[in-house]
Short mmCIF file of C-alpha atoms in Angstrom, two decimals:
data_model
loop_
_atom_site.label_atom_id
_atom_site.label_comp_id
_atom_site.label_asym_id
_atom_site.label_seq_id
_atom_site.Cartn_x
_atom_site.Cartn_y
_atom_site.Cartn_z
CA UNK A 45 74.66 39.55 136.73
CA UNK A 46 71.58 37.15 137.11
CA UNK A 47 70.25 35.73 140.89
CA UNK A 48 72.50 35.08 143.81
CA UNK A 49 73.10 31.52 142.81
CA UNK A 50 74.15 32.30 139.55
CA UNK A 51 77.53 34.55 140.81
CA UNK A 52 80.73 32.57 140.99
CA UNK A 53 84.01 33.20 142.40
CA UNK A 54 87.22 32.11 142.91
CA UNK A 55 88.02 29.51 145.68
CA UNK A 56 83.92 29.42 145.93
CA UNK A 57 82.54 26.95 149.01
CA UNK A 58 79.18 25.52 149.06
CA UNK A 59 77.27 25.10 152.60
CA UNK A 60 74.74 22.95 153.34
CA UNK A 61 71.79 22.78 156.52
CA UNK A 62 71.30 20.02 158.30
CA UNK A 63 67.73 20.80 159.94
CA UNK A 64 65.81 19.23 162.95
CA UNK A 65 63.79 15.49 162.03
CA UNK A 66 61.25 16.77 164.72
CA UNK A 67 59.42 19.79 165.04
CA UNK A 68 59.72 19.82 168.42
CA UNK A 69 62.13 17.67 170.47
CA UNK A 70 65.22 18.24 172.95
CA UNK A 71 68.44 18.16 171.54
CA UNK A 72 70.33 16.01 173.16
CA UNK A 73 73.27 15.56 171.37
CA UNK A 74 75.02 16.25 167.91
CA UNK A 75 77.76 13.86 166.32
CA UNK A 76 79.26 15.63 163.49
CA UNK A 77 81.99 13.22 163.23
CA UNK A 78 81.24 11.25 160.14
CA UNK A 79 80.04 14.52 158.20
CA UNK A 80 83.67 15.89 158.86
CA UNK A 81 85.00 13.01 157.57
CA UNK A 82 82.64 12.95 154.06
CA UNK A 83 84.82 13.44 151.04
CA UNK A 84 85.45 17.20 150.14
CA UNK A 85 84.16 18.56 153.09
CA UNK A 86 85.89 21.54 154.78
CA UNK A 87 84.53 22.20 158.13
CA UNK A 88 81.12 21.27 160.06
CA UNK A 89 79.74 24.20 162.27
CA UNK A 90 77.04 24.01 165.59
CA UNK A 91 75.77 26.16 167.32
CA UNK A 92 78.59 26.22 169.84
CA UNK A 93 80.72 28.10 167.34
CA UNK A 94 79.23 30.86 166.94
CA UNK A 95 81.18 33.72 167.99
CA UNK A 96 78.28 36.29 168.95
CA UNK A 97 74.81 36.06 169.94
CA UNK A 98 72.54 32.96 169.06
CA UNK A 99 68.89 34.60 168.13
CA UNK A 100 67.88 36.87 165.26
CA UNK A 101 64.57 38.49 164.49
CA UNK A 102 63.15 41.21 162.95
CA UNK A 103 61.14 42.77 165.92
CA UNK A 104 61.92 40.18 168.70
CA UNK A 105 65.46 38.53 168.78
CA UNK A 106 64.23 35.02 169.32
CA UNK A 107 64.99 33.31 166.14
CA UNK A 108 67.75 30.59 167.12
CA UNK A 109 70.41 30.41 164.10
CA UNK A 110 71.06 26.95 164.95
CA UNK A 111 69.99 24.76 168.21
CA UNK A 112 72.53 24.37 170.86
CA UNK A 113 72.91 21.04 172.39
CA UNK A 114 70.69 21.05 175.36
CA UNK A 115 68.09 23.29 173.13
CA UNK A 116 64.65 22.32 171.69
CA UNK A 117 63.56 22.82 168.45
CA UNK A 118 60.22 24.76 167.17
CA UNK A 119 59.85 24.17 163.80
CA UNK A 120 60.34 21.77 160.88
CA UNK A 121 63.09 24.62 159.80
CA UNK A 122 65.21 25.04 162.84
CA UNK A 123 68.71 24.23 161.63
CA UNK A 124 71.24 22.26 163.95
CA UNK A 125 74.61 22.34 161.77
CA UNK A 126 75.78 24.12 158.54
CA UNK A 127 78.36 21.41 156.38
CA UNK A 128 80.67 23.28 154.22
CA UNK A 129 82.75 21.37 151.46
CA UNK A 130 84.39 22.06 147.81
CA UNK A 131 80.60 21.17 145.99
CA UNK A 132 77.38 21.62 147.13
CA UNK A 133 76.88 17.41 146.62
CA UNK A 134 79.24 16.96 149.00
CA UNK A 135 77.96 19.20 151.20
CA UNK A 136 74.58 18.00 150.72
CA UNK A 137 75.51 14.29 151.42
CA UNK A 138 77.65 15.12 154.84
CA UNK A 139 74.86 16.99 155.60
CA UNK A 140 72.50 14.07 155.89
CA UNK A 141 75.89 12.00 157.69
CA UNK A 142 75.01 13.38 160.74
CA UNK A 143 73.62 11.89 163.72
CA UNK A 144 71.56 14.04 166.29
CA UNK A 145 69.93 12.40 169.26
CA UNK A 146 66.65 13.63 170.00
CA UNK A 147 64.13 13.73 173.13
CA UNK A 148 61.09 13.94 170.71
CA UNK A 149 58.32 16.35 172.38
CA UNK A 150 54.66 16.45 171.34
CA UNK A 151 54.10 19.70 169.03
CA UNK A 152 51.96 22.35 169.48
CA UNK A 153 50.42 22.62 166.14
CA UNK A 154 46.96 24.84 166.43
CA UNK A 155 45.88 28.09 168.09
CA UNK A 156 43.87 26.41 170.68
CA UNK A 157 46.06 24.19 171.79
CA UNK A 158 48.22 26.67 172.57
CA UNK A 159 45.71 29.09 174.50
CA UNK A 160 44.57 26.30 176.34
CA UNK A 161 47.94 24.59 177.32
CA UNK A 162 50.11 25.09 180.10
CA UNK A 163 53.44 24.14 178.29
CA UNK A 164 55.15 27.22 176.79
CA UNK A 165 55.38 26.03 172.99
CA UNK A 166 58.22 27.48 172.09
CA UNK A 167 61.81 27.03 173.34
CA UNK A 168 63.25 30.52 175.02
CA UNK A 169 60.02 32.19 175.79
CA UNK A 170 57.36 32.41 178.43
CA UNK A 171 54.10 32.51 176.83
CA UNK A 172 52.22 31.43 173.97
CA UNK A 173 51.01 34.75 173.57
CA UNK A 174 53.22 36.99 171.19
CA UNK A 175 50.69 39.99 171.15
CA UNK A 176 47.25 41.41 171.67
CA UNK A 177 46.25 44.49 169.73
CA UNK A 178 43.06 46.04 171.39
CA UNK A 179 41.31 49.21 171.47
CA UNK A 180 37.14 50.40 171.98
CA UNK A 181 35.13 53.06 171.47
CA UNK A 182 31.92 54.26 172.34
CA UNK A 183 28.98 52.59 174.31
CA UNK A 184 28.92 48.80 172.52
CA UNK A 185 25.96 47.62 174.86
CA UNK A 186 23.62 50.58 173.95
CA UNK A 187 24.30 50.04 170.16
CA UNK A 188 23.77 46.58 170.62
CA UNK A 189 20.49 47.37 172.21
CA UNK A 190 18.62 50.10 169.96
CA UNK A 191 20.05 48.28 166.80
CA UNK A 192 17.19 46.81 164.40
CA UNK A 193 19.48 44.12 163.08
CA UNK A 194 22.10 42.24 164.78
CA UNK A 195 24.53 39.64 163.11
CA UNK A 196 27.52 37.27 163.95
CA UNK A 197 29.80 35.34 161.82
CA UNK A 198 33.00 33.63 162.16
CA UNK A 199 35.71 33.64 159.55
CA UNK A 200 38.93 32.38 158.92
CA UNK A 201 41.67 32.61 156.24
CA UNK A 202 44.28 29.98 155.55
CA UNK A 203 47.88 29.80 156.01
CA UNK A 204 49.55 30.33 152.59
CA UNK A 205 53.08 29.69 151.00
CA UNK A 206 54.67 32.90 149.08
CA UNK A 207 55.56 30.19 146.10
CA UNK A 208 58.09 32.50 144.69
CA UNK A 209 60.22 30.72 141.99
CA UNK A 210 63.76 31.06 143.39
CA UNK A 211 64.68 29.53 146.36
CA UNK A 212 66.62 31.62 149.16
CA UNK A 213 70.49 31.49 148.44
CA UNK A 214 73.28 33.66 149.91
CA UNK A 215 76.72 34.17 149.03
CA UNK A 216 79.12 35.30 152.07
CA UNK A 217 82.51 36.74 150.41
CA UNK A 218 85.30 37.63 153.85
CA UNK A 219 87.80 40.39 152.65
CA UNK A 220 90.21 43.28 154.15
CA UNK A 221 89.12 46.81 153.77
CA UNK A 222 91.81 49.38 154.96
CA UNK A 223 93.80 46.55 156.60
CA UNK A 224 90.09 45.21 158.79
CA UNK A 225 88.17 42.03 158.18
CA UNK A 226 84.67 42.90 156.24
CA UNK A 227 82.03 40.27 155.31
CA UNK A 228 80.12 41.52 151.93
CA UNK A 229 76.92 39.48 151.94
CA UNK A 230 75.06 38.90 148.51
CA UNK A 231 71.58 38.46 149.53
CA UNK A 232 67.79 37.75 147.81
CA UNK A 233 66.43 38.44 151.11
CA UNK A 234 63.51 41.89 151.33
CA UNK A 235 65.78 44.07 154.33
CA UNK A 236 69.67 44.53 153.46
CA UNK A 237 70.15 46.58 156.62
CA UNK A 238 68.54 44.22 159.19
CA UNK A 239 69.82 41.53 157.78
CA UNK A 240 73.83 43.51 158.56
CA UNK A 241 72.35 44.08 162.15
CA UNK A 242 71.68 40.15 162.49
CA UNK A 243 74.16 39.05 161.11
CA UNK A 244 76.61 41.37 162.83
CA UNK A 245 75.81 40.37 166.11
CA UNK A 246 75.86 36.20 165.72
CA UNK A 247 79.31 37.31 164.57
CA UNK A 248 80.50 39.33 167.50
CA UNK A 249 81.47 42.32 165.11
CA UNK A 250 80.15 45.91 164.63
CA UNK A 251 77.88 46.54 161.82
CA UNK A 252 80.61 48.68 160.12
CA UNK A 253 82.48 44.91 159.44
CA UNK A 254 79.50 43.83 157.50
CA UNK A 255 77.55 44.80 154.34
CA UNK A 256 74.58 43.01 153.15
CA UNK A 257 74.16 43.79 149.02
CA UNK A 258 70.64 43.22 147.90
CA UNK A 259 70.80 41.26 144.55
CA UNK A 260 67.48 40.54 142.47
CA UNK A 261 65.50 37.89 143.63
CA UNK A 262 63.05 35.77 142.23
CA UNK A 263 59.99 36.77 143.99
CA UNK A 264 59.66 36.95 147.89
CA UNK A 265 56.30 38.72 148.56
CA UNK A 266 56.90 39.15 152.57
CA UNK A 267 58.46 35.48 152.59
CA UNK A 268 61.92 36.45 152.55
CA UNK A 269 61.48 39.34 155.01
CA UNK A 270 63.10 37.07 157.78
CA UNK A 271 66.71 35.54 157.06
CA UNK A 272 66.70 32.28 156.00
CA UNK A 273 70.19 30.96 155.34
CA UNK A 274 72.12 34.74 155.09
CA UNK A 275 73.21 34.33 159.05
CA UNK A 276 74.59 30.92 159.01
CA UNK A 277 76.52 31.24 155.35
CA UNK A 278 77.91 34.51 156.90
CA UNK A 279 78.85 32.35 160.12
CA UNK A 280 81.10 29.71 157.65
CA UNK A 281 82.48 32.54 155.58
CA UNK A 282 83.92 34.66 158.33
CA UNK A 283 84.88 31.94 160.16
CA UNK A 284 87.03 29.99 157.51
CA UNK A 285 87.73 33.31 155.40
CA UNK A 286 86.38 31.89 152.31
CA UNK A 287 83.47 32.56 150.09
CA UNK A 288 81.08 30.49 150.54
CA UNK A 289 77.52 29.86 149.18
CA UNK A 290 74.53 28.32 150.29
CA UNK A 291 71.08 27.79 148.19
CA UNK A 292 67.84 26.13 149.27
CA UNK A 293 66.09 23.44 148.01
CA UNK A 294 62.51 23.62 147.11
CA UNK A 295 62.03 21.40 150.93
CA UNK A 296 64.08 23.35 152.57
CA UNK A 297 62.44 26.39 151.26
CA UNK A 298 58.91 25.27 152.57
CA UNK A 299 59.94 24.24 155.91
CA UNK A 300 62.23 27.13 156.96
CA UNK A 301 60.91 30.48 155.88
CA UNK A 302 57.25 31.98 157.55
CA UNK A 303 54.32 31.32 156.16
CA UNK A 304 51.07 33.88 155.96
CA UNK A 305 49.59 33.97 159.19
CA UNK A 306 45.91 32.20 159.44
CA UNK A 307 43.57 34.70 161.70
CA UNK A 308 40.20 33.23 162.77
CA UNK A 309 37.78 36.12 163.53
CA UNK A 310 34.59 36.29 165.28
CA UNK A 311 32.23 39.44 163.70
CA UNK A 312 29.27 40.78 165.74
CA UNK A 313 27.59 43.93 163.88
CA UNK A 314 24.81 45.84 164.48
CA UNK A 315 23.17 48.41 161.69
CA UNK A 316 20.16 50.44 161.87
CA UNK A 317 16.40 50.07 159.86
CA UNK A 318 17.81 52.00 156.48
CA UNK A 319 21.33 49.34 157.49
CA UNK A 320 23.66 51.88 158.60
CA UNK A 321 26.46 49.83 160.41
CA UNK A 322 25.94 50.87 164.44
CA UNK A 323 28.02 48.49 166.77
CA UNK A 324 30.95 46.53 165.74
CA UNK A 325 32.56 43.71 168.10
CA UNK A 326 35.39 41.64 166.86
CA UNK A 327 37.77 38.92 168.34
CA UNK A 328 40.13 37.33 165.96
CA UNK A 329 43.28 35.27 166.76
CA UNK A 330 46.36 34.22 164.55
CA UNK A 331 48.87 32.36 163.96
CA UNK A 332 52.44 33.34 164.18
CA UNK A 333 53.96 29.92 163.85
CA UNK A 334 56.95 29.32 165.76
CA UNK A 335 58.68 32.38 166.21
CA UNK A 336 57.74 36.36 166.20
CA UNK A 337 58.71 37.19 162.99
CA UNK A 338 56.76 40.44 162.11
CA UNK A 339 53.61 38.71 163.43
CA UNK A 340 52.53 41.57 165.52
CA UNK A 341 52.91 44.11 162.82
CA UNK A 342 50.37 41.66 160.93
CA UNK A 343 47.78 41.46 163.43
CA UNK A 344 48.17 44.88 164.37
CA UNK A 345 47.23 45.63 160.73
CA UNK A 346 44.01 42.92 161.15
CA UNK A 347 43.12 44.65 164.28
CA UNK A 348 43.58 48.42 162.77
CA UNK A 349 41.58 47.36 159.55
CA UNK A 350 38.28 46.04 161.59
CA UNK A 351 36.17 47.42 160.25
CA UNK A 352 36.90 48.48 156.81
CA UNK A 353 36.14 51.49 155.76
CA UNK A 354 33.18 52.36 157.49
CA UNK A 355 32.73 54.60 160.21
CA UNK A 356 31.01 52.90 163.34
CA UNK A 357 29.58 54.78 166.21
CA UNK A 358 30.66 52.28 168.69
CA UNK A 359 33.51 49.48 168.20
CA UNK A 360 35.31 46.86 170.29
CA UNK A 361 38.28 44.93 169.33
CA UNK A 362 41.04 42.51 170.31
CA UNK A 363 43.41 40.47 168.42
CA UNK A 364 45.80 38.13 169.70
CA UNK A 365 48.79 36.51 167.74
CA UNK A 366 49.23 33.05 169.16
CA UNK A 367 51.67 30.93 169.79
CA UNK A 368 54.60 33.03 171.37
CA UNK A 369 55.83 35.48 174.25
CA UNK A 370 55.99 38.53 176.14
CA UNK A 371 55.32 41.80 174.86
CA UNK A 372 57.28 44.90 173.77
CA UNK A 373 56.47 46.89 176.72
CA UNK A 374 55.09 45.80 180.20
CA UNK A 375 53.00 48.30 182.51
CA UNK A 376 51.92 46.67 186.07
CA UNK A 377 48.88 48.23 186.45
CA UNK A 378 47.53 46.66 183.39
CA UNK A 379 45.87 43.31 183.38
CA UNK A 380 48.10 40.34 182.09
CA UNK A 381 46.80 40.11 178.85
CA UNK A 382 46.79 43.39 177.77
CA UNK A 383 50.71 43.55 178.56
CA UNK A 384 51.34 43.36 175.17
CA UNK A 385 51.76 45.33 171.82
CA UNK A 386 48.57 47.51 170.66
CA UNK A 387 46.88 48.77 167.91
CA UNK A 388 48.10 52.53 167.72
CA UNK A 389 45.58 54.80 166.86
CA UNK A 390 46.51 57.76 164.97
CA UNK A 391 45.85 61.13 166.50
CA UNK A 392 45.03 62.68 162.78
CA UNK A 393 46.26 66.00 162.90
CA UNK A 394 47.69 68.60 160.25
CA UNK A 395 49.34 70.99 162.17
CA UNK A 396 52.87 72.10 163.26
CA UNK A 397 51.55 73.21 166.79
CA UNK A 398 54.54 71.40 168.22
CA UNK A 399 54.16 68.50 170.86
CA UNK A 400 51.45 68.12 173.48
CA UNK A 401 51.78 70.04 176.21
CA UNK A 402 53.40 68.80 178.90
CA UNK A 403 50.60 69.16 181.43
CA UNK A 404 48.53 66.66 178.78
CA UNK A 405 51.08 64.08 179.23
CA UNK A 406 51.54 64.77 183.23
CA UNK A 407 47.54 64.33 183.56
CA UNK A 408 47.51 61.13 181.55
CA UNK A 409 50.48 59.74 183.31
CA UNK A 410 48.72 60.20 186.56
CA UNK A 411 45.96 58.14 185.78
CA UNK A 412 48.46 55.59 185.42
CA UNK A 413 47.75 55.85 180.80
CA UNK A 414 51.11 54.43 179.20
CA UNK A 415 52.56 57.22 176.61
CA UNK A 416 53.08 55.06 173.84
CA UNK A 417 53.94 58.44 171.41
CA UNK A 418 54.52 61.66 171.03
CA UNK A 419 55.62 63.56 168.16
CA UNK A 420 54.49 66.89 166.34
CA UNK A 421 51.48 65.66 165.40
CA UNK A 422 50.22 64.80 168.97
CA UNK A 423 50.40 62.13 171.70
CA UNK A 424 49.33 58.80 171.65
CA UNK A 425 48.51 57.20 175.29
CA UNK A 426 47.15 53.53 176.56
CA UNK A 427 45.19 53.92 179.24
CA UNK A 428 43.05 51.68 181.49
CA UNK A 429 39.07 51.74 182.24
CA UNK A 430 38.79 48.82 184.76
CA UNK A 431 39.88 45.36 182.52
CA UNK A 432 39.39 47.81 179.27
CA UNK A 433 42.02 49.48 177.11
CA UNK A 434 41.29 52.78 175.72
CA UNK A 435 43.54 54.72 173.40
CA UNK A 436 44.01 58.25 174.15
CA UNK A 437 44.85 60.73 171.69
CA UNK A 438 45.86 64.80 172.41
CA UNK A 439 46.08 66.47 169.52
CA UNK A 440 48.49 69.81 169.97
CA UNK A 441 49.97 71.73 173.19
CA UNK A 442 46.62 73.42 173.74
CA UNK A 443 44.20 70.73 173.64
CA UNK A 444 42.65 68.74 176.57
CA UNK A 445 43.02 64.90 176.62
CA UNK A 446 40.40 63.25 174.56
#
């Protein structure tokens, strides 16, 4: 069996996107009418169809499948109807039949813009700020000061296109298993089981009703991590229980799936007369793009990897990933923008000790420290030092805080 697009079977449909002219703009309304009435097409789905819940994602569920009337769209990808007919012409030319009325909206397009702007960017959330991953250690100022060289640089990298040769294409196949309605999914996408999970819920079913089958893909390199087309082919399978298939083009490709994230960083270092590194201060801020994706997880790694391999005495750094919202935990106590994902340190242990005591955790907790884990290893805590974050690690049941 070769690539998704390659399987064929019987009573096959083809599906087609029809995505947003605007990168940003209200949706005001949707006419489907004249792609319904396109030669060999089958059915036309919105977003009001949809049985189950609207939003996917990886880590945050805020990844619209398709934009509602009365929605806004994000992106260049954001899709507002999936066409379904006997070929994938046909589908392809009802597609582009159909007549959306926009309120066009001016986009956010850079990292500053978005810092500095009032407007939330993004449609559904309420910030521009997806996450800030921040920790410190040691006396930064005194480094600084006894140092015998002190340097600062800015850097940036670009945002880059995966380029892998084969498009994303899915292949939704409905069935009955043991007298139930199942959904197998064929899919080139890099997670099988979130993908069920997604797709499960814009479908109102229970995962159990829905396996995803990972079929060899052409290259993805972290660009087919999110789902691209798998939710919405799944959506006009189940819903006119036929197969049906739907393959990107080489646009369509480029404008819907996530993109590497750009990170501008600002270096300060500090080394010693024989140029042993001393003080390290960093501030870097990405690029998410529209919506969360796995963002955080990528600037948790920038943030984590500072400072390379070296060991430096003293070290200060936050990283924000910009333009999005909220945070995956809140704590009130904590200044506003440090309510947001960080930077776990890892307590480094090799022992089977058990978890921290309980006293550990009861201490931390009364200095108001978020326990962000605990485990058999030790305890990993957030804690506050005026408008600082400092990451507290305990290391078995019979150590002290440290």
């Amino acid at each position: 069996r070769g690539y998704v697009d390659d399987i064929r079977i019987p009573g096959l449909l083809h599906a087609a996107l029809h995505l947003t002219t605007h990168a940003r703009a209200d949706v005001v309304s949707i006419d489907v009418t004249a792609a319904r009435a396109a030669d060999g097409v089958v059915a036309v789905f919105t977003a009001a169809d949809i049985p189950g819940e609207l939003k996917v994602g990886l880590i945050h569920k805020d990844w619209p499948i398709m934009i509602p009337v009365g929605g806004r769209t994000s992106y260049g990808g954001d899709v507002l109807a999936v066409v379904v007919a006997e070929t994938r012409q046909q589908a392809r030319r009802a597609a582009e039949a159909e007549s959306v009325e926009y309120r066009p909206l001016p986009p956010v397009t850079d990292v500053d813009a978005a810092l500095a702007g009032a407007e939330v960017a993004v449609w559904g959330t309420d910030s521009n700020v997806l996450s800030t991953s921040a920790y410190r250690r040691g006396d930064l100022d005194a480094e600084f000061a006894r140092s015998a060289h002190v340097v600062s640089e800015e850097f940036s990298t670009q945002r880059i296109e995966h380029a892998f040769l084969e498009p994303e294409s899915t292949l939704a196949v409905p069935s009955m298993v043991e007298g139930r309605r199942h959904l197998h999914v064929y899919s080139g996408g890099q997670g099988v089981w979130d993908d069920r999970n997604d797709i499960a819920r814009v479908l109102g079913v229970g995962n159990e009703s829905v396996t995803v089958e990972l079929v060899t893909n052409g290259g993805a390199f972290g660009g087919k991590e999110d789902m691209s087309n798998q939710a919405q082919t799944a959506l006009a399978a189940w819903l006119l229980d036929r197969p049906v298939k739907c393959t990107l083009s080489r646009e369509e490709s480029f404008l819907v799936h996530a993109k590497r994230h750009p990170i501008r960083m600002r270096y300060e270092a500090g080394c010693d007369a024989e140029g042993r590194l001393t003080a390290l201060r960093v501030r870097a801020v990405g690029d998410s793009g529209a919506y969360a994706s796995v963002g955080m997880k990528v600037l948790e790694r920038m943030a984590g990897h500072a400072s390379g391999p070296y060991r430096v005495p003293a070290i200060d750094v936050v990283v924000a990933k910009i333009p999005h919202h909220g945070s995956r935990f809140q704590h009130p106590d904590l200044p506003r923008w440090a309510r947001a994902e960080v930077a776990l340190v890892s307590a480094g242990i090799d022992n089977d000790y058990g978890h921290p005591a309980e006293e550990t955790l009861e201490a931390w907790r009364s200095t108001g420290a978020l326990i962000l884990r605990t485990d058999l290893q030790g305890a990993v805590a957030l804690a506050r030092e005026g408008d600082e974050l400092r990451i507290q690690t305990a290391r078995s049941d019979m150590l002290e805080p440290s």
